[in-house]
Coordinates of C-alpha atoms in Angstrom, one line a residue:
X1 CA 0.0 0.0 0.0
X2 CA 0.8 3.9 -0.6
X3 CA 1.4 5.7 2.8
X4 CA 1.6 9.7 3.0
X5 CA 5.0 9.3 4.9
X6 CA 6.7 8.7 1.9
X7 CA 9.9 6.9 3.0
X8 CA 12.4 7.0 0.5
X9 CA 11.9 5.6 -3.1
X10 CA 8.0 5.6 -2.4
X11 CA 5.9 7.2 -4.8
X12 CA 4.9 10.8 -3.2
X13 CA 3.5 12.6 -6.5
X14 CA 1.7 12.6 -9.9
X15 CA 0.7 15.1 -12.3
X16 CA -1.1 14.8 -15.8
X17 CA 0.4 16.7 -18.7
X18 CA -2.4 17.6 -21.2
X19 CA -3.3 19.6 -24.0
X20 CA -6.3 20.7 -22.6
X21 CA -6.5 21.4 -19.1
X22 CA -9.5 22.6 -18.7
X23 CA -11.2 19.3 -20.6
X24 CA -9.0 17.2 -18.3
X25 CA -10.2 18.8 -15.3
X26 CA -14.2 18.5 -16.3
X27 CA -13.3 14.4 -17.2
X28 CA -11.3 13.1 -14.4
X29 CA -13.7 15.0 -12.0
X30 CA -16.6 13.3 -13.2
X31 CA -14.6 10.2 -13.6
X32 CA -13.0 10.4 -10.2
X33 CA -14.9 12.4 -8.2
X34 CA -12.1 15.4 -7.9
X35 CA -12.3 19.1 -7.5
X36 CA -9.8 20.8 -9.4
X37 CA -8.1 24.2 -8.3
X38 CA -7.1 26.3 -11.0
X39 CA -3.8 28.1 -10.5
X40 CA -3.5 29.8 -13.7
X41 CA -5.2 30.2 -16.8
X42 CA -4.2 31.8 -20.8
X43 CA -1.1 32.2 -19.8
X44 CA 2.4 30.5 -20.4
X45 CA 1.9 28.3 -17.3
X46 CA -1.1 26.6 -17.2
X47 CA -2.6 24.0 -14.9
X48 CA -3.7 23.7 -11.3
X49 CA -4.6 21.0 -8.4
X50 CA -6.7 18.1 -7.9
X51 CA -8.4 17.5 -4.7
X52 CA -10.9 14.7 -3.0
X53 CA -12.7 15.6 0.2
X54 CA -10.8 19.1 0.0
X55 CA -7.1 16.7 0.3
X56 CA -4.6 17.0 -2.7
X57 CA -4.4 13.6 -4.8
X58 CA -2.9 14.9 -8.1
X59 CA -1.3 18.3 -10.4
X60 CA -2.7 18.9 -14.1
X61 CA -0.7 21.1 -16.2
X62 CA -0.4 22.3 -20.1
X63 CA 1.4 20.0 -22.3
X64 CA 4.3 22.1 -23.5
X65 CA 6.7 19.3 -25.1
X66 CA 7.1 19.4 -28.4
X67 CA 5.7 16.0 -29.8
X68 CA 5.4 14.7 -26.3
X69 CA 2.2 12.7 -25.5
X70 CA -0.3 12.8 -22.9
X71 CA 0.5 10.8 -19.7
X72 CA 0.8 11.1 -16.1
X73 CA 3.9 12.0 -14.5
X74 CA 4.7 9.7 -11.3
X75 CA 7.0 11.3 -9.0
X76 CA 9.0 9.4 -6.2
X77 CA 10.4 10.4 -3.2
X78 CA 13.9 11.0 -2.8
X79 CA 16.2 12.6 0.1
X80 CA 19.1 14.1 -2.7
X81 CA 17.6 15.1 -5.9
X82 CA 20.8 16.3 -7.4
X83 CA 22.6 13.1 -6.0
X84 CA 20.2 11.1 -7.8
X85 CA 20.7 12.8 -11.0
X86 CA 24.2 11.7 -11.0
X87 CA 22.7 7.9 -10.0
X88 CA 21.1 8.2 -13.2
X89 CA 23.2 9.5 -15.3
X90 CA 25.6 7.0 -14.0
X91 CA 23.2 4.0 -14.8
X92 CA 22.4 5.4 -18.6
X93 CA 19.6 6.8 -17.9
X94 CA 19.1 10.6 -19.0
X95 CA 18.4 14.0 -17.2
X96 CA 14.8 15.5 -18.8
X97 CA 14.6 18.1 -16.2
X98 CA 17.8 19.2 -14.4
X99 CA 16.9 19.6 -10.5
X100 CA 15.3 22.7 -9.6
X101 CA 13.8 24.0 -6.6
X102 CA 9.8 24.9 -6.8
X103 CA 9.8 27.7 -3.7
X104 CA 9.7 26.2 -0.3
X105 CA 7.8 23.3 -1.4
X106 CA 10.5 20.8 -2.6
X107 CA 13.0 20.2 -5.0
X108 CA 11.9 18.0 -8.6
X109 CA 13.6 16.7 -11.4
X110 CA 12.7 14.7 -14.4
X111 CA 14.4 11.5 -16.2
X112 CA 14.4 8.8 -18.5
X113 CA 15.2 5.1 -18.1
X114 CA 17.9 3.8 -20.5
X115 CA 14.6 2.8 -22.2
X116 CA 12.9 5.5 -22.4
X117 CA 10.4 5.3 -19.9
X118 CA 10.2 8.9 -18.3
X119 CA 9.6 8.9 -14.2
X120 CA 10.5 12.0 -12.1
X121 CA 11.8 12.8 -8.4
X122 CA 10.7 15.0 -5.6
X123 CA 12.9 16.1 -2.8
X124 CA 10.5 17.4 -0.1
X125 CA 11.0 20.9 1.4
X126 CA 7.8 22.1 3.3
X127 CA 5.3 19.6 1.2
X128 CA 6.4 15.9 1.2
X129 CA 3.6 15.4 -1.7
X130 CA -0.6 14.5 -2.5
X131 CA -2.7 14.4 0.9
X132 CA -4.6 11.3 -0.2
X133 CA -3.6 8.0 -1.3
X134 CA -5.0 4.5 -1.2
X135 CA -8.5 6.2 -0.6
X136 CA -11.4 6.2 -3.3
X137 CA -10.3 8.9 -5.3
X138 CA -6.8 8.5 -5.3
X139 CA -3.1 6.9 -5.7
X140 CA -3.2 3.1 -4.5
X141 CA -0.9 1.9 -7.0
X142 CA 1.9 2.4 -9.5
X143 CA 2.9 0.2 -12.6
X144 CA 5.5 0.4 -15.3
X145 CA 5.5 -1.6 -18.4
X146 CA 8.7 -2.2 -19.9
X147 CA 10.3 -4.4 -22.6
X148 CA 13.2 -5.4 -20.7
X149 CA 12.2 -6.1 -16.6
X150 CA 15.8 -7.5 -16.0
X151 CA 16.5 -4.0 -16.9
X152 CA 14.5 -1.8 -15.6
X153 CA 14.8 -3.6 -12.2
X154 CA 18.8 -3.3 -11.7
X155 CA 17.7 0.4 -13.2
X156 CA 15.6 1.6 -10.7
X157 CA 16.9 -0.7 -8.1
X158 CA 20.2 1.1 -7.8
X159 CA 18.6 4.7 -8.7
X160 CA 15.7 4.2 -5.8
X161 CA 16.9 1.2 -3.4
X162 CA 14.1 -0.9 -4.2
X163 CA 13.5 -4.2 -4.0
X164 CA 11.8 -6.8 -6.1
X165 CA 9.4 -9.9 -5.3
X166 CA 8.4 -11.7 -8.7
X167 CA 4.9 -13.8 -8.5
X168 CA 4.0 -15.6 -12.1
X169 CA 0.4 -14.4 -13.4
X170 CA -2.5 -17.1 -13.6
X171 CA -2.9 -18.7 -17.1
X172 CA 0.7 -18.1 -18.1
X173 CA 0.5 -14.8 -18.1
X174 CA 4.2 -14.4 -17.3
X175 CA 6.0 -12.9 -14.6
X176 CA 4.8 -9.3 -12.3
X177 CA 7.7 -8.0 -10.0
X178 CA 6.5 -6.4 -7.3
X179 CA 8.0 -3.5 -5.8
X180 CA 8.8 -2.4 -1.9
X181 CA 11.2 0.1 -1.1
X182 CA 14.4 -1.2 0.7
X183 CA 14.5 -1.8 4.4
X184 CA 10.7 -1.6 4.7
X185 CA 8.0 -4.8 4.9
X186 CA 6.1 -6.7 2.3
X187 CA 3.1 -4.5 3.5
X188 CA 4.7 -1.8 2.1
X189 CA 4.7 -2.7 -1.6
X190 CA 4.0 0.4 -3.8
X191 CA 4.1 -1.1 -7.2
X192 CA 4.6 -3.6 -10.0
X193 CA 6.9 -4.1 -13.4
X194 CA 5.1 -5.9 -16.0
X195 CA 7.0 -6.5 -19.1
X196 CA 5.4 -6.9 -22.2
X197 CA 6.7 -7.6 -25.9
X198 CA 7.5 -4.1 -27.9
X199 CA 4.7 -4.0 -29.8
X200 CA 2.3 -3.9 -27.2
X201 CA 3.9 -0.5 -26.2
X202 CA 2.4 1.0 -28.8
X203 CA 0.8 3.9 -26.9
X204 CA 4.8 5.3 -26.0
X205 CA 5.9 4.2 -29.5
X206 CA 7.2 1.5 -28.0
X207 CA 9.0 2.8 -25.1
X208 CA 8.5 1.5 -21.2
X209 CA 6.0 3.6 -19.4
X210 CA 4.7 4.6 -16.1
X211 CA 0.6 4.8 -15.5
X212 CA -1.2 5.5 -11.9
X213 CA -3.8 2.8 -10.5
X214 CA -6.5 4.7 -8.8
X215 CA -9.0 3.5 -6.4
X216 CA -12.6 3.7 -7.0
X217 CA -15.1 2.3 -5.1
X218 CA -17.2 0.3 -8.1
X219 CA -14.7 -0.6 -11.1
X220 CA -17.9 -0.9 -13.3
X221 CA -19.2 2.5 -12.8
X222 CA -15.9 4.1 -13.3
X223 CA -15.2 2.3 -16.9
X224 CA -19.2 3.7 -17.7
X225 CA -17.7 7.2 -16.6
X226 CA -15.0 7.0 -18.6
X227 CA -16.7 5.9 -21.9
X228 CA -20.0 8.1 -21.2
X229 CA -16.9 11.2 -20.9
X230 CA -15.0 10.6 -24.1
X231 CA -12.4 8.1 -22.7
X232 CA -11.8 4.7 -23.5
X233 CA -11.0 1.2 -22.1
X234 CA -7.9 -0.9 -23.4
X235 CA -8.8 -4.2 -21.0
X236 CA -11.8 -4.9 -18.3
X237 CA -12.9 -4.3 -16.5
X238 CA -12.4 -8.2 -15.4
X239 CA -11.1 -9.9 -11.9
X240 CA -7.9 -10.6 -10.9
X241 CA -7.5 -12.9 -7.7
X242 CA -6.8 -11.4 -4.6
X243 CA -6.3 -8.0 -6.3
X244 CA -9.5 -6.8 -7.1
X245 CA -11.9 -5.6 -10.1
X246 CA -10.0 -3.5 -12.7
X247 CA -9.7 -2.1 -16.0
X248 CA -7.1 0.0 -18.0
X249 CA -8.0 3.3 -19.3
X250 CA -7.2 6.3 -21.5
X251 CA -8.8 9.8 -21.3
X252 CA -9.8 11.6 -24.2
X253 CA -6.4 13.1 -24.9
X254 CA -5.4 8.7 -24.1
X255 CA -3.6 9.5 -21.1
X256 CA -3.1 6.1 -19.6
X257 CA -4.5 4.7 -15.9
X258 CA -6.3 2.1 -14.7
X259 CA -8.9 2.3 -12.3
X260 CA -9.6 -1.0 -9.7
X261 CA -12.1 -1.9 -7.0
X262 CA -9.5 -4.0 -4.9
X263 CA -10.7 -7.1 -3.3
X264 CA -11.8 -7.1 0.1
X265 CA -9.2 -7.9 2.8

């Protein structure tokens, strides 16, 4: 499960990077039951907050990349952001967004895995990250398909200090390693790394990528959301044992996520 002490190498952020905020804000609201909190509008900087229950789950902001696509943004928590950036520049991976301090509130920066897959860092000054997670409404889970797991695991491994637990899927499905950030228990486990043949990463042009699993309290009703608000549904919703209900989802500008029901404890 996600905590909101973020201990080292935990997930502790996520923002969406859209090219319409405003759209965004009306789908994943109805979609996820969110408020959003504009903190700019028309001008160069664009984008705002999400909140549930009046708690921060999420950031949305203008998509400014040239050619980038639409995706979310997961951030992980880190005590050294520039230190890291040497880790990963070390381990091949490359700098996106050199570390920079955003006021009081922490200190971010922006990378790619020797893959490609893009993931980001945030050093916490007086904000440590969202106010909500494993809650309907908000962060329970993070997942990162990838071509090469054998990879991306010594990757982020050394980069983050996690550690890996590998469980084969049902029906031959092949092999999920779970991940737990070093020096912390099994009940801790923030993630998974799924990989998948190339061509099945079509939505990053074949590159790894990050998506967030949010929780929502009936799987069924979220998918109906979703396709009733322009979105779209790449697999479910359908049951996996002793997870829950879940499907896989895009937005309307096919930002990936993946909304689950988990199953009761």
């Amino acid at each position: 499960m996600i905590t909101t002490d973020f201990a080292p190498g935990s997930p502790c952020w996520l923002d969406l990077g859209t090219p319409d905020v405003r759209a965004a804000a009306a789908f994943y609201g109805t979609v996820l039951g969110w408020d959003y909190e504009s903190m700019g509008e028309g001008g160069e900087v664009e984008g705002g907050m999400f909140r549930r229950d009046g708690k921060i789950v999420a950031g949305l902001g203008k998509l400014t990349e040239e050619g980038a696509r639409s995706a979310w943004m997961i951030y992980f928590s880190v005590a050294d952001a520039d230190a890291t950036t040497r880790a990963v520049r070390d381990a091949g991976g490359t700098v996106r967004v050199e570390p920079r301090d955003l006021d009081e509130w922490g200190r971010m920066a922006q990378y790619s895995d020797p893959l490609g897959g893009q993931f980001a860092v945030w050093q916490p000054g007086t904000s440590k990250g969202v106010e909500l997670v494993d809650q309907p409404g908000s962060l329970s889970w993070t997942e990162l398909y990838t071509s090469d797991a054998a990879a991306a695991k010594e990757f982020y491994g050394g980069i983050l200090g996690w550690r890996f637990s590998d469980m084969e899927l049902p029906g031959g499905g092949g092999t999920y390693s779970l991940i737990t950030p070093e020096g912390l228990p099994d009940e801790r486990m923030h993630g998974g790394v799924m990989q998948l043949p190339q061509e099945a990463l079509a939505l990053a042009n074949g590159r790894p990528y990050w998506h967030p699993v949010f929780h929502v309290e009936d799987c069924d009703a979220a998918v109906a959301r979703v396709r009733e608000n322009g979105g779209s549904v790449q697999m479910g919703p359908e049951d996996a044992e002793g997870v829950g209900r879940l499907a896989v989802c895009l937005d309307p500008s096919n930002a990936d996520f993946v909304v689950l029901t988990p199953a009761e404890s």
